[in-house]
Tab-separated table of C-alpha atoms in Angstrom:
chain	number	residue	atom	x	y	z
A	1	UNK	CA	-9.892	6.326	-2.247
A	2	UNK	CA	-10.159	6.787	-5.953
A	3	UNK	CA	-8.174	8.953	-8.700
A	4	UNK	CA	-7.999	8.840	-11.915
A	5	UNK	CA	-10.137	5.505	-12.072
A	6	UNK	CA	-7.388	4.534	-9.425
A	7	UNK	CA	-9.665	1.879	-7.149
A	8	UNK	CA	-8.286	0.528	-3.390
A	9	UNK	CA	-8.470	-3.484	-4.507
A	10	UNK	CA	-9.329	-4.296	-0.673
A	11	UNK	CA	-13.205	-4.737	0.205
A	12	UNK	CA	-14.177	-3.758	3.742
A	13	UNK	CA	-14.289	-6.607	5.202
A	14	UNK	CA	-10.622	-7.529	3.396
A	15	UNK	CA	-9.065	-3.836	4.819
A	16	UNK	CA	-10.572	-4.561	8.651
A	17	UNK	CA	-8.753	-7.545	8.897
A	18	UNK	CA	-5.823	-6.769	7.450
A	19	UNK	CA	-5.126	-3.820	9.465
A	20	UNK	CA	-6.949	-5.629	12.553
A	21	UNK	CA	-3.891	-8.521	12.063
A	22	UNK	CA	-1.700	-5.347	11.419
A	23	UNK	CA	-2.688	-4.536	15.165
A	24	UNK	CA	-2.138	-7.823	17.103
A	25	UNK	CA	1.252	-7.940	15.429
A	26	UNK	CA	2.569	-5.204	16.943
A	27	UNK	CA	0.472	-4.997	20.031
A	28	UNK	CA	-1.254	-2.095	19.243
A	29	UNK	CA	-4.307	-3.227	21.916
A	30	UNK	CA	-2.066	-3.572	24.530
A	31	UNK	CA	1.152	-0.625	24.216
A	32	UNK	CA	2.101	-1.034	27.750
A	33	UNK	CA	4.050	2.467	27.121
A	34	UNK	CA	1.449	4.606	25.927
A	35	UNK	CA	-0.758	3.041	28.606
A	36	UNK	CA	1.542	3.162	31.463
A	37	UNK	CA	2.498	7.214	30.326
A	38	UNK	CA	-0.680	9.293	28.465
A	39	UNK	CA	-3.577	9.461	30.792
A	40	UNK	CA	-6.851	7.934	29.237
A	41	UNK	CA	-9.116	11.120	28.522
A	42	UNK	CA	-6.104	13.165	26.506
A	43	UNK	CA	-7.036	14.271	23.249
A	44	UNK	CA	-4.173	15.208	20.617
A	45	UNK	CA	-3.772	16.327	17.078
A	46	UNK	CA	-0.988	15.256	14.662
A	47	UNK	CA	-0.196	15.786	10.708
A	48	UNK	CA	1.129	13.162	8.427
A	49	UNK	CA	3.843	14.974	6.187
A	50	UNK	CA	5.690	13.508	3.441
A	51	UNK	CA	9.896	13.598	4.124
A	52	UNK	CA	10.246	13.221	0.823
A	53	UNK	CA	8.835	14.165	-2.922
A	54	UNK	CA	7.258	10.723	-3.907
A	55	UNK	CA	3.697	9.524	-4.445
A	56	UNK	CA	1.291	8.697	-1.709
A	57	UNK	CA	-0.399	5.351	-1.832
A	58	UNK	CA	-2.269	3.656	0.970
A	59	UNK	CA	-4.226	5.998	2.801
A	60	UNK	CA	-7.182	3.797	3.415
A	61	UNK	CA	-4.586	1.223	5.948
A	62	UNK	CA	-3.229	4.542	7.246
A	63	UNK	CA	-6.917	5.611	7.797
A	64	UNK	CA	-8.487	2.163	9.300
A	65	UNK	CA	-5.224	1.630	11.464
A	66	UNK	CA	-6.362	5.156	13.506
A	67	UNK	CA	-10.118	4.069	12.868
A	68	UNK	CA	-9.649	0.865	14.633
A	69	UNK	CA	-8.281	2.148	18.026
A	70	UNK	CA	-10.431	5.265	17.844
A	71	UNK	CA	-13.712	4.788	16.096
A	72	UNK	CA	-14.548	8.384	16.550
A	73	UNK	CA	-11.103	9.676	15.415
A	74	UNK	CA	-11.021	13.049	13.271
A	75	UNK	CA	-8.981	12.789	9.666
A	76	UNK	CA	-8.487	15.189	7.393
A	77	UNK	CA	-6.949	14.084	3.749
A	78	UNK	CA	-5.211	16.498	2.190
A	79	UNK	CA	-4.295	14.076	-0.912
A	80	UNK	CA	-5.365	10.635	-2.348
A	81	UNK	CA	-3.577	7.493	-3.410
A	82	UNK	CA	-1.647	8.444	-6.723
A	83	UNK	CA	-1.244	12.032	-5.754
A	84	UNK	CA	2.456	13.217	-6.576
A	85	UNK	CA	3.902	15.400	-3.296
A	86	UNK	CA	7.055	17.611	-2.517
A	87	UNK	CA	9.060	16.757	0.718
A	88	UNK	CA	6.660	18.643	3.768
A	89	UNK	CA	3.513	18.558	1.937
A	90	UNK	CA	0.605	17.373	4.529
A	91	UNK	CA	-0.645	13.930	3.737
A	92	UNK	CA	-3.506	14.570	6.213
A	93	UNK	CA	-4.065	15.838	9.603
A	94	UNK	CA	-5.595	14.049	12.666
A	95	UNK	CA	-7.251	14.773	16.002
A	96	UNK	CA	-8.496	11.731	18.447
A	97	UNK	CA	-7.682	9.841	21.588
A	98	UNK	CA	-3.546	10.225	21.955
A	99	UNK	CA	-3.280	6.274	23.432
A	100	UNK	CA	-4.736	5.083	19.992
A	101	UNK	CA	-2.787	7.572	17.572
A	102	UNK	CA	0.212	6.033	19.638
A	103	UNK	CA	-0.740	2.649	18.754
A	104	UNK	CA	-1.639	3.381	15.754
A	105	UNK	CA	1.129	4.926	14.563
A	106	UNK	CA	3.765	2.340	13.515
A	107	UNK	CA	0.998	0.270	11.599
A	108	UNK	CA	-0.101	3.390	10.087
A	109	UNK	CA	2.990	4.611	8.758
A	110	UNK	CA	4.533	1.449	7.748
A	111	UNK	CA	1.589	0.703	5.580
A	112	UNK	CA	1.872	3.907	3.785
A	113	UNK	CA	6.020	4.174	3.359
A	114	UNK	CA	5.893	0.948	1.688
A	115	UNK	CA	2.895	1.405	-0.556
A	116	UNK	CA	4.215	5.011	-1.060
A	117	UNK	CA	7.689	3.411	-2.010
A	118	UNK	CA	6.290	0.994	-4.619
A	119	UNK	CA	4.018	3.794	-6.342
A	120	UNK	CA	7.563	6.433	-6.178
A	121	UNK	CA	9.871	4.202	-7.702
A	122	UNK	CA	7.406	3.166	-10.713
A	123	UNK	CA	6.389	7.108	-10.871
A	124	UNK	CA	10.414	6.980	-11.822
A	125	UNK	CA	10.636	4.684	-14.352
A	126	UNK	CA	7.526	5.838	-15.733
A	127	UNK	CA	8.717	9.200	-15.851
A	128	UNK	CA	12.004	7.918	-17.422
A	129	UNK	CA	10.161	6.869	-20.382
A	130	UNK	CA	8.173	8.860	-20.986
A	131	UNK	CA	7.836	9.901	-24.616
A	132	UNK	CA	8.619	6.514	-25.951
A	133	UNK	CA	6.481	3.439	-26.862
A	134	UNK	CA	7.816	1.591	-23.588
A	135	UNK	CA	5.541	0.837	-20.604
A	136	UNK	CA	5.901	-0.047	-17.187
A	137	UNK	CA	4.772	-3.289	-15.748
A	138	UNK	CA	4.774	-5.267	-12.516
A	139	UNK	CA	5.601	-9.137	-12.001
A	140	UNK	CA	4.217	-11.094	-9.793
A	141	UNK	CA	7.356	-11.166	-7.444
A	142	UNK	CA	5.475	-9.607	-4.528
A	143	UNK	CA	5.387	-9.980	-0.569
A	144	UNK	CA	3.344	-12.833	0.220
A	145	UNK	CA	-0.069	-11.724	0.873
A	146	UNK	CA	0.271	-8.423	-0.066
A	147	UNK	CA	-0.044	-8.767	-3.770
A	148	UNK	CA	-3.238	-6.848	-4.839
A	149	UNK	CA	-1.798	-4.199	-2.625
A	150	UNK	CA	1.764	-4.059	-4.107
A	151	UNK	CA	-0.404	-4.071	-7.556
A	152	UNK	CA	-2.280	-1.243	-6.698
A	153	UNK	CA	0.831	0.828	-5.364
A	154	UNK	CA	2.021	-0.059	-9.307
A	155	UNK	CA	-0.644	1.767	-10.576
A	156	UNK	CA	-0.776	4.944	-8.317
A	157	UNK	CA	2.295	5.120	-9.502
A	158	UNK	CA	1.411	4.947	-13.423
A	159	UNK	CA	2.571	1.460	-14.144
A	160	UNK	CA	0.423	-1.133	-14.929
A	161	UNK	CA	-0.457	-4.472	-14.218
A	162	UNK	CA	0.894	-7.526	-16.024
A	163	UNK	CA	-0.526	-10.887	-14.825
A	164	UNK	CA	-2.215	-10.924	-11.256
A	165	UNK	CA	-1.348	-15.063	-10.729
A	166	UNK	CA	-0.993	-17.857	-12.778
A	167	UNK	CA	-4.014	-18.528	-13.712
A	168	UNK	CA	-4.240	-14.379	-15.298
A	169	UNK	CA	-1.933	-15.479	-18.227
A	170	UNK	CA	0.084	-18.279	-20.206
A	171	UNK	CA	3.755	-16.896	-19.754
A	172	UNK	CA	6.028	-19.957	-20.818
A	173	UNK	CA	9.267	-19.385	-18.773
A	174	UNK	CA	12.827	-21.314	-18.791
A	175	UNK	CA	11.334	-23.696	-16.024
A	176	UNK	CA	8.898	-25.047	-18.128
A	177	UNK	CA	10.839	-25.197	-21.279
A	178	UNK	CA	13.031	-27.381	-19.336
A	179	UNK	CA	10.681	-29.420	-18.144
A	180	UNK	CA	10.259	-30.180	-21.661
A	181	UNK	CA	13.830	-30.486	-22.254
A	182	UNK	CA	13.850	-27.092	-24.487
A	183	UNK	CA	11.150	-27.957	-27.041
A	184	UNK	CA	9.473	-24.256	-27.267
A	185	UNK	CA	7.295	-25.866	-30.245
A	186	UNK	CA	5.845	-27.942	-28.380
A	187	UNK	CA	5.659	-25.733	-24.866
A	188	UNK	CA	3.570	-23.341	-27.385
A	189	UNK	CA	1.454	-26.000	-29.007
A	190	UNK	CA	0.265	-27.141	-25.485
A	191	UNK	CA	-0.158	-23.618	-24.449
């Protein structure tokens, strides 16, 4: 997905195993429910509404978690990453194999309500200052291995990006001034 130069930072390869790993986690290949209660052939159809007004980030994990379990799975987008929506707006609509929207469904949505958090809250503070000279920017104080992604909810969101790692930027922090016991002059000079 792509709006407003807005780019999904995962390549193919990256998104397949993520969600794959998504999957295994929560057992998605083997849902002894779903199995033991929806017959095998039964088709259904389902819509992914937003409960709330926010902004939508992470349909391409929503989209690859039902792709996975379903290669020939149906989906209809009715938005894209970045796009603002009212509480009951339709997010997208989807018809396929029930068993492997069941699965699905957990990954799906938990990949989406906290990307869709992220980009919300910094749509906020965005909004907040809006009219002034201040911007909104990230840290690097993500989940473990979800960084680019957290990044990328940032920016559907209309924040930007500060430093993606340490090796982005020099920031000289209070740990490494006191690993020089305070000498900023010479923290900078090095730098």
């Amino acid at each position: 997905m792509s709006r407003d130069g807005l780019t999904f930072p995962l390549a193919p390869g990256g998104l397949d195993a993520l969600v794959r790993s998504a999957l295994e986690e929560d057992g998605a290949f083997n849902d002894i429910t779903t199995i033991a209660t929806v017959v095998t052939g039964r088709h259904a159809r389902a819509s992914l509404m937003a409960r709330q007004a926010g902004v939508v980030a992470g349909i391409p994990l929503v989209v690859e978690s039902f792709r996975v379990l379903d290669p020939k799975v149906s989906i209809r987008l009715d938005v894209e990453d970045g796009t603002r929506v009212r509480a009951g707006d339709s997010v997208l609509f989807i018809t396929g194999h029930a068993r492997a929207m069941l699965a699905a469904e957990r990954v799906a949505l938990n990949f989406i309500q906290h990307l869709s958090g992220i980009a919300s809250l910094t749509a906020a503070y965005v909004e907040a200052v809006r009219g002034t000279k201040a911007r909104i920017l990230d840290t690097r104080k993500t989940t473990p291995g979800w960084r680019l992604l957290e990044k990328y909810a940032v920016r559907a969101g209309g924040g930007r990006n500060h430093r993606v790692d340490l090796a982005s930027a020099v920031l000289i922090k209070d740990n490494h001034l006191a690993a020089l016991d305070g000498d900023i002059a010479l923290a900078v000079r090095r730098a």
